Coordinates of C-alpha atoms in Angstrom, one line a residue:
Chain A
M23 CA 232.8 52.2 40.4
N24 CA 229.7 52.4 38.6
P25 CA 229.7 56.9 37.7
D26 CA 226.1 56.7 39.0
F27 CA 226.4 55.3 42.4
G28 CA 229.5 57.6 42.6
R29 CA 227.4 60.7 42.2
S30 CA 224.9 59.6 44.3
I31 CA 227.2 59.2 47.1
K32 CA 229.0 62.7 46.3
S33 CA 225.1 64.4 46.9
S34 CA 224.4 62.7 49.7
I35 CA 227.5 63.6 51.3
I36 CA 226.8 67.0 50.7
Y37 CA 223.1 67.2 51.8
I38 CA 224.6 65.3 55.3
L39 CA 227.0 68.2 55.3
V40 CA 224.7 70.6 55.0
I41 CA 222.3 69.5 57.5
I42 CA 224.7 68.8 59.8
S43 CA 226.0 73.0 59.5
I44 CA 222.3 74.1 59.6
S45 CA 221.7 72.3 62.6
L46 CA 224.6 73.7 64.3
L47 CA 222.8 77.0 63.4
T48 CA 220.0 76.1 66.0
I49 CA 222.7 74.9 68.8
P50 CA 222.3 77.5 71.6
A51 CA 224.4 80.1 72.2
S52 CA 225.3 79.1 75.5
I53 CA 226.6 75.3 74.4
T54 CA 228.4 76.7 71.1
N55 CA 230.4 79.1 73.3
N56 CA 231.6 76.4 75.1
I57 CA 232.5 74.4 71.9
K58 CA 234.4 77.7 70.8
V59 CA 236.2 78.1 74.0
T60 CA 237.2 74.7 73.9
V61 CA 238.7 74.6 70.8
A62 CA 240.4 77.9 71.2
S63 CA 241.6 77.1 74.7
P64 CA 244.6 74.3 73.8
L65 CA 246.1 77.0 71.6
A66 CA 245.6 80.0 73.9
P67 CA 249.5 79.5 74.6
V68 CA 250.9 79.3 71.0
Q69 CA 248.4 82.2 70.3
K70 CA 250.0 84.3 73.2
I71 CA 253.6 83.4 71.8
I72 CA 253.0 84.5 68.6
S73 CA 250.9 87.4 69.5
Q74 CA 253.7 88.7 71.7
T75 CA 256.2 88.2 68.9
S76 CA 254.6 89.9 66.3
D77 CA 254.0 93.0 68.5
F78 CA 257.6 93.4 69.3
V79 CA 258.0 93.0 65.9
K80 CA 255.6 95.7 64.9
N81 CA 257.1 97.7 67.6
R82 CA 260.5 97.5 65.8
F83 CA 258.8 98.3 62.7
K84 CA 257.5 101.4 64.6
K85 CA 260.7 102.7 66.3
L86 CA 262.8 102.5 62.9
A87 CA 260.4 104.6 61.3
S88 CA 260.2 106.9 64.2
F89 CA 263.5 107.8 63.6
A90 CA 263.4 109.9 60.5
S91 CA 260.7 111.9 62.1
N92 CA 262.2 112.6 65.4
A93 CA 264.1 115.5 64.3
E94 CA 261.9 117.3 63.5
M95 CA 259.8 116.7 65.8
N96 CA 262.0 117.9 68.9
E97 CA 261.7 121.1 67.9
E98 CA 258.1 121.1 68.0
L99 CA 258.1 119.3 71.4
E100 CA 260.5 121.7 73.1
K101 CA 258.0 125.0 72.4
E102 CA 255.3 122.4 73.9
V103 CA 256.8 121.5 76.7
F104 CA 257.0 125.5 77.7
L105 CA 253.5 125.7 77.5
L106 CA 252.8 122.7 79.6
K107 CA 255.0 123.6 82.5
N108 CA 253.2 127.0 83.2
K109 CA 250.0 124.6 82.7
I110 CA 251.0 122.4 85.5
V111 CA 251.4 124.9 87.7
K112 CA 247.8 125.8 87.9
Q113 CA 246.7 122.0 88.0
Q114 CA 248.6 121.5 90.6
N115 CA 246.5 124.2 92.7
D116 CA 243.2 122.2 90.7
I117 CA 244.7 119.1 92.3
N118 CA 244.6 120.0 95.2
V119 CA 241.1 120.9 95.5
Y120 CA 240.2 117.4 94.1
K121 CA 242.4 115.6 96.1
Q122 CA 240.1 116.8 99.1
K123 CA 236.7 115.8 97.3
L124 CA 238.4 112.5 96.4
D125 CA 239.4 111.5 99.9
V126 CA 235.4 111.8 101.2
V127 CA 234.6 109.6 97.9
S128 CA 237.1 107.0 98.6
E129 CA 235.8 106.9 101.8
F130 CA 232.4 106.2 101.0
K131 CA 233.3 104.0 98.5
K132 CA 235.5 101.6 100.7
N133 CA 232.2 101.2 102.8
N134 CA 229.9 100.5 100.1
E135 CA 231.8 97.8 97.7
S136 CA 233.8 95.1 97.7
D137 CA 237.3 95.5 97.0
E138 CA 237.4 92.9 94.2
K139 CA 240.5 93.7 92.5
P140 CA 240.5 93.8 88.6
I141 CA 242.7 91.5 86.3
I142 CA 245.3 92.3 84.1
A143 CA 245.1 90.4 80.4
D144 CA 246.9 90.5 77.4
I145 CA 245.0 90.1 74.2
I146 CA 246.2 86.9 72.4
G147 CA 243.9 86.9 69.2
Y148 CA 241.5 88.7 67.1
D149 CA 238.5 88.1 65.9
V150 CA 239.0 86.3 62.0
S151 CA 236.1 88.0 60.4
N152 CA 236.2 91.0 58.6
F153 CA 232.3 92.2 60.2
R154 CA 232.6 91.0 64.1
K155 CA 234.8 92.2 66.2
S156 CA 235.9 90.5 69.1
I157 CA 239.3 89.6 71.3
I158 CA 240.8 86.3 72.6
I159 CA 242.6 87.4 75.9
D160 CA 244.5 84.9 78.2
V161 CA 242.2 85.0 81.2
G162 CA 239.7 82.7 82.0
T163 CA 237.7 80.9 85.0
K164 CA 240.9 80.4 86.6
Q165 CA 241.8 83.9 87.2
G166 CA 237.9 84.2 88.6
A167 CA 236.8 86.1 85.3
S168 CA 232.9 85.2 84.3
V169 CA 230.7 85.6 81.5
G170 CA 229.7 89.5 81.4
D171 CA 232.8 90.7 83.5
I172 CA 233.6 94.0 81.8
V173 CA 237.1 95.0 79.8
V174 CA 238.3 98.3 80.1
F175 CA 241.3 100.0 78.8
G176 CA 242.3 102.5 81.7
N177 CA 238.7 104.1 82.1
T178 CA 238.0 103.3 78.4
L179 CA 235.0 100.6 77.7
M180 CA 236.7 98.3 75.6
G181 CA 233.9 95.4 75.7
R182 CA 232.4 92.4 77.6
I183 CA 233.3 88.5 78.1
S184 CA 231.0 86.5 75.5
A185 CA 232.6 83.2 76.6
I186 CA 235.3 82.1 78.8
G187 CA 237.1 78.9 79.2
R188 CA 239.7 77.6 82.0
S189 CA 242.3 79.6 80.7
S190 CA 241.5 82.0 77.7
G191 CA 238.0 84.4 77.1
R192 CA 236.8 85.9 74.4
V193 CA 235.8 89.8 74.5
I194 CA 232.9 91.1 72.4
L195 CA 234.4 94.7 71.4
I196 CA 232.2 98.0 71.5
T197 CA 232.8 98.0 67.9
D198 CA 231.2 94.7 67.1
P199 CA 227.7 95.3 64.9
A200 CA 226.1 93.1 67.3
S201 CA 226.9 95.1 71.0
N202 CA 224.5 97.6 72.3
V203 CA 225.6 100.0 75.0
P204 CA 223.2 102.1 77.0
S205 CA 224.8 105.2 76.8
R206 CA 225.1 109.3 77.1
L207 CA 226.2 112.8 76.3
L208 CA 228.9 114.1 78.8
E209 CA 227.3 117.3 78.0
S210 CA 224.2 117.4 77.2
R211 CA 223.1 113.9 79.7
T212 CA 220.9 112.9 76.7
Q213 CA 220.7 108.9 76.6
G214 CA 221.5 106.7 73.4
I215 CA 222.2 103.1 72.5
V216 CA 226.0 102.8 71.2
Q217 CA 226.5 100.4 68.9
G218 CA 229.2 99.2 67.0
T219 CA 229.9 99.0 63.3
A220 CA 232.8 97.4 62.6
D221 CA 234.9 99.4 60.9
G222 CA 236.7 101.0 63.6
T223 CA 233.5 103.0 64.6
C224 CA 230.6 103.6 66.5
I225 CA 227.0 104.8 65.9
M226 CA 224.8 106.4 68.8
K227 CA 220.9 105.9 68.1
Y228 CA 218.2 107.0 69.5
V229 CA 219.0 110.4 70.3
P230 CA 216.5 112.8 69.9
R231 CA 216.6 115.3 66.6
Q232 CA 216.1 118.5 69.1
T233 CA 219.8 117.5 71.1
E234 CA 222.3 119.9 70.6
I235 CA 225.3 118.0 69.9
N236 CA 229.0 119.2 68.9
E237 CA 231.8 117.6 67.2
S238 CA 234.3 115.7 69.6
D239 CA 231.2 116.0 72.7
K240 CA 232.5 112.7 74.7
V241 CA 230.4 109.8 75.1
I242 CA 230.7 107.6 77.9
S243 CA 227.8 104.6 79.4
S244 CA 224.9 105.4 80.9
G245 CA 224.7 102.0 83.5
I246 CA 221.2 101.7 82.3
G247 CA 219.9 98.0 82.3
G248 CA 223.0 96.7 84.3
A249 CA 225.3 95.3 82.0
F250 CA 227.6 97.7 82.1
P251 CA 228.6 100.2 85.1
K252 CA 228.2 103.8 84.2
S253 CA 230.7 106.7 83.7
L254 CA 233.0 104.7 81.8
Y255 CA 234.5 106.6 78.2
I256 CA 233.6 105.2 75.1
G257 CA 234.2 107.6 72.5
D258 CA 234.2 111.1 71.2
V259 CA 231.4 112.2 68.4
I260 CA 233.3 112.7 65.2
E261 CA 230.1 113.5 63.2
V262 CA 226.5 114.5 63.6
K263 CA 223.5 113.6 60.9
Q264 CA 220.2 115.0 60.7
K265 CA 218.0 113.8 57.9
N266 CA 215.1 116.1 57.3
A267 CA 212.1 113.1 58.1
K268 CA 214.1 111.1 60.9
L269 CA 212.9 111.6 64.5
F270 CA 216.4 110.6 65.7
K271 CA 220.0 112.0 64.8
D272 CA 222.5 110.2 63.5
I273 CA 225.9 110.1 65.3
K274 CA 229.2 108.7 64.5
I275 CA 231.5 108.1 67.1
K276 CA 235.2 107.2 67.3
P277 CA 236.4 104.9 70.2
R278 CA 238.7 106.6 72.6
V279 CA 240.8 103.2 72.5
A280 CA 241.9 101.7 69.0
I281 CA 242.2 97.9 69.6
S282 CA 245.1 97.5 67.2
K283 CA 247.3 99.9 69.0
I284 CA 246.9 98.2 72.6
E285 CA 248.6 94.6 74.1
H286 CA 246.8 94.8 77.4
V287 CA 242.9 95.0 78.9
L288 CA 241.7 95.0 82.7
V289 CA 238.7 93.0 83.5
I290 CA 236.3 94.2 85.8
K291 CA 234.2 91.4 87.7
K292 CA 230.7 92.3 86.7
Q293 CA 228.9 93.7 89.6
K294 CA 226.7 91.1 91.3
V295 CA 222.7 92.0 92.0
E296 CA 222.3 91.8 95.5
N297 CA 220.9 93.6 98.7
I298 CA 217.8 94.9 96.2
P299 CA 215.4 96.5 98.9
R300 CA 211.9 94.2 98.0
Chain B
M29 CA 248.1 61.7 56.1
P30 CA 246.2 63.9 53.9
W31 CA 243.7 64.5 57.1
V32 CA 246.7 65.3 59.2
T33 CA 248.6 67.8 56.1
I34 CA 244.7 69.3 56.3
I35 CA 244.2 70.0 59.7
S36 CA 247.9 71.0 60.3
V37 CA 247.2 73.9 57.6
I38 CA 243.9 74.6 59.4
L39 CA 245.6 75.0 62.6
C40 CA 248.3 77.1 61.0
I41 CA 246.1 79.5 59.3
S42 CA 243.3 79.8 62.5
L43 CA 247.0 80.9 64.3
V44 CA 248.1 83.3 61.8
Q45 CA 244.8 85.0 61.3
T46 CA 244.1 85.0 64.9
T47 CA 247.3 87.0 65.5
V48 CA 249.5 88.2 62.8
L49 CA 247.1 89.7 60.0
Q50 CA 245.6 92.2 62.7
H51 CA 248.8 93.7 61.9
I52 CA 248.9 94.4 58.2
S53 CA 244.9 95.3 58.3
V54 CA 244.2 97.8 55.4
L55 CA 241.2 100.3 56.3
G56 CA 240.6 98.5 58.9
I57 CA 239.9 95.0 56.8
Q58 CA 242.5 92.2 57.2
P59 CA 242.9 89.3 54.3
D60 CA 240.4 85.8 54.7
L61 CA 243.3 83.0 54.7
F62 CA 240.4 80.8 55.5
I63 CA 238.3 81.4 52.1
I64 CA 241.9 81.3 49.9
F65 CA 242.5 77.8 51.2
L66 CA 239.3 77.0 50.3
V67 CA 239.8 78.3 46.7
F68 CA 243.4 76.5 46.6
H69 CA 241.9 73.0 48.0
T70 CA 238.8 73.0 46.2
L71 CA 240.9 73.7 42.5
N72 CA 243.7 71.1 43.2
A73 CA 241.3 68.4 45.3
K74 CA 239.4 65.6 44.1
P75 CA 235.5 66.7 44.7
E76 CA 234.8 64.5 47.8
R77 CA 237.8 65.2 49.7
S78 CA 237.6 68.9 49.1
L79 CA 233.6 68.7 50.8
H80 CA 234.9 67.6 54.0
T81 CA 237.6 70.1 54.0
N82 CA 236.1 72.7 53.0
W83 CA 233.2 71.8 56.1
S84 CA 235.9 71.5 58.7
I85 CA 237.6 75.2 57.0
G86 CA 234.0 76.4 58.0
L87 CA 234.4 74.8 61.0
A88 CA 237.8 76.1 62.2
K89 CA 236.4 79.9 60.9
D90 CA 233.5 79.9 63.5
C91 CA 235.6 78.7 66.2
F92 CA 237.4 81.9 66.0
T93 CA 234.6 84.3 65.6
E94 CA 232.0 85.4 67.2
G95 CA 228.2 84.8 66.2
L96 CA 226.2 82.2 65.1
F97 CA 228.0 78.7 65.1
G98 CA 227.6 77.1 62.0
L99 CA 227.0 79.7 59.7
N100 CA 230.8 79.8 58.1
T101 CA 230.7 75.9 57.5
V102 CA 227.1 76.6 55.5
L103 CA 228.9 79.0 53.7
F104 CA 231.9 77.1 53.1
V105 CA 230.5 74.4 51.7
L106 CA 228.5 76.1 49.5
M107 CA 231.2 78.0 48.3
G108 CA 233.1 74.7 47.8
Y109 CA 230.1 73.2 45.7
I110 CA 230.3 76.5 43.8
I111 CA 233.8 76.1 43.1
S112 CA 233.5 72.5 41.9
I113 CA 231.0 73.1 39.3
I114 CA 232.7 75.8 37.6
K115 CA 235.9 73.8 38.4
D116 CA 236.0 71.5 35.2
N117 CA 235.1 74.5 32.5
I118 CA 238.0 76.3 33.8
Y119 CA 242.0 76.3 33.8
G120 CA 242.4 76.2 37.7
R121 CA 246.3 75.9 37.7
H122 CA 246.8 79.3 36.2
L123 CA 247.5 82.4 38.7
A124 CA 245.1 84.6 36.9
T125 CA 242.4 82.0 37.1
Q126 CA 243.1 81.5 41.0
I127 CA 243.1 85.3 41.2
S128 CA 239.7 85.4 39.7
V129 CA 238.0 82.6 41.2
T130 CA 239.0 83.9 44.9
F131 CA 237.6 87.6 44.2
I132 CA 234.5 86.1 42.8
I133 CA 234.1 83.3 45.9
S134 CA 235.0 86.2 48.6
I135 CA 232.4 89.0 47.1
I136 CA 229.5 85.7 47.1
Y137 CA 230.6 84.4 50.5
N138 CA 231.3 87.8 52.1
F139 CA 227.3 89.3 50.5
L140 CA 225.9 86.1 51.8
Y141 CA 227.5 86.3 55.5
L142 CA 225.9 90.3 55.3
F143 CA 223.0 89.0 54.3
M144 CA 222.7 86.4 57.1
F145 CA 224.0 88.8 59.5
S146 CA 221.2 91.0 59.0
I147 CA 218.6 89.0 59.6
S148 CA 219.7 88.1 62.9
F149 CA 220.9 91.4 63.8
T150 CA 219.7 95.1 63.2
A151 CA 223.2 96.2 63.2
A152 CA 222.9 99.9 61.6
G153 CA 226.0 99.9 59.7
L154 CA 224.9 97.3 57.2
L155 CA 225.6 99.7 53.5
P156 CA 229.1 100.3 54.9
L157 CA 229.8 97.0 55.5
A158 CA 228.6 96.0 52.5
L159 CA 230.7 98.5 50.5
K160 CA 234.0 96.3 52.4
C161 CA 232.9 93.3 50.4
P162 CA 234.8 94.4 47.0
L163 CA 238.1 95.8 49.3
I164 CA 238.2 92.7 51.3
A165 CA 237.6 90.4 47.7
T166 CA 240.6 93.0 46.6
Y167 CA 243.0 92.3 49.6
N168 CA 242.2 88.5 49.2
S169 CA 243.1 88.4 45.6
I170 CA 245.9 90.2 46.0
I171 CA 247.9 87.6 48.3
V172 CA 246.5 84.9 46.2
P173 CA 250.3 84.1 44.4
P174 CA 252.2 84.0 47.8
V175 CA 249.5 82.3 49.7
F176 CA 249.3 80.0 46.7
W177 CA 252.7 79.1 46.9
L178 CA 253.1 78.5 50.4
L179 CA 250.2 76.5 50.3
N180 CA 251.7 74.5 47.2
R181 CA 254.8 73.6 48.9
F182 CA 253.2 73.2 52.4
Y183 CA 251.5 70.2 50.2
T184 CA 254.1 68.6 48.0
S185 CA 256.4 68.7 51.1
F186 CA 254.0 66.5 53.3
G187 CA 253.1 64.3 50.6
F188 CA 249.3 65.2 49.7
P189 CA 248.5 62.5 47.2
S190 CA 246.1 63.6 44.4
L191 CA 247.7 67.0 44.5
R192 CA 251.6 65.9 43.7
R193 CA 249.9 63.6 41.2
K194 CA 248.6 67.2 39.6
I195 CA 251.6 69.1 40.0
R196 CA 253.8 66.4 38.7

């Protein structure tokens, strides 16, 4: 073959591939999310099996490692148990008081909210990029989940479903740099926006400089905007910085739950905006 | 047949990357098998074939990550092109070369990805993310020897013509 002809074919292939790639960038997110989920769905069962197997192997390794340190820990734990038993007696009294209050709240909730049950989901995959934080769960439209549903672990906010297929869904975590969660500090009630940093921590932005914040203060979701429900635990403050010229403080937050340590999450249905008084 | 091999490798890499590699992450960093496969394939296969493959690897990565669809595809074609330019002037079969090329390409790819990412989002912690790039590149380089060995075995076993000729 003529070398010039071969070279021109090669360069035209490059141009065509680059043009196709760039045109992919312009496709709306709703369509690309569908493409992603369609491609990922057939792999979901295999991902689930591999995830379960690797989790099992990981747990076995952890157990083996913990045997060595168990003997030293036992003595410390015995002391701790003694102290905790004393605390339990005091707390039982508190629980009785709270129980009465809770009965009143439950009665109110029963009448005002739909009784849709949360969906338990297994984590079957993680994001392949080092700069993005998302997970794949084995829950899709078949189980009743939809885009925008909230994902929690216990009472801790984990993220939000960004794309959904028939039997799997992608969850954008609060530690993703593109995630923004309206939040507030539990003690001072000051509001801000929690943004991910992709290194496992978050940053709370737009907190006024005059606000007094201590390390280990708790951060919860504020519910403003309606994307996330309010009062879900996000994490604890681990670092507060104040630069002279800045209007806002730089607050570093450690999420309550490390995603690598859990295997299941709970999907809460997005609250429907209805019955709004006009 | 070569396409079956390539698609099988891409599928295997996608599965391993989304499930197992999270457990061997160090400082929140996991090795990027897609970029290692890109380097392996571009160093070993014919330029025309590596172009298609790099495009497919990028597309596969886009399918399993959050964010702009097509960004990895563009960057992977670009990275493949960079390797194919320097390929004739280096001895790609030597382990030191493979490690060095993986390190350099990982750094360029991650910085370009972050640059594109910073245009799309006003992320708060871009500087810490930029500092992660050399660490990611180092981790990728460290696992090059076993991954290249496995890929070599896989390719020769499943009869990848151009590579078999080179290896022999």
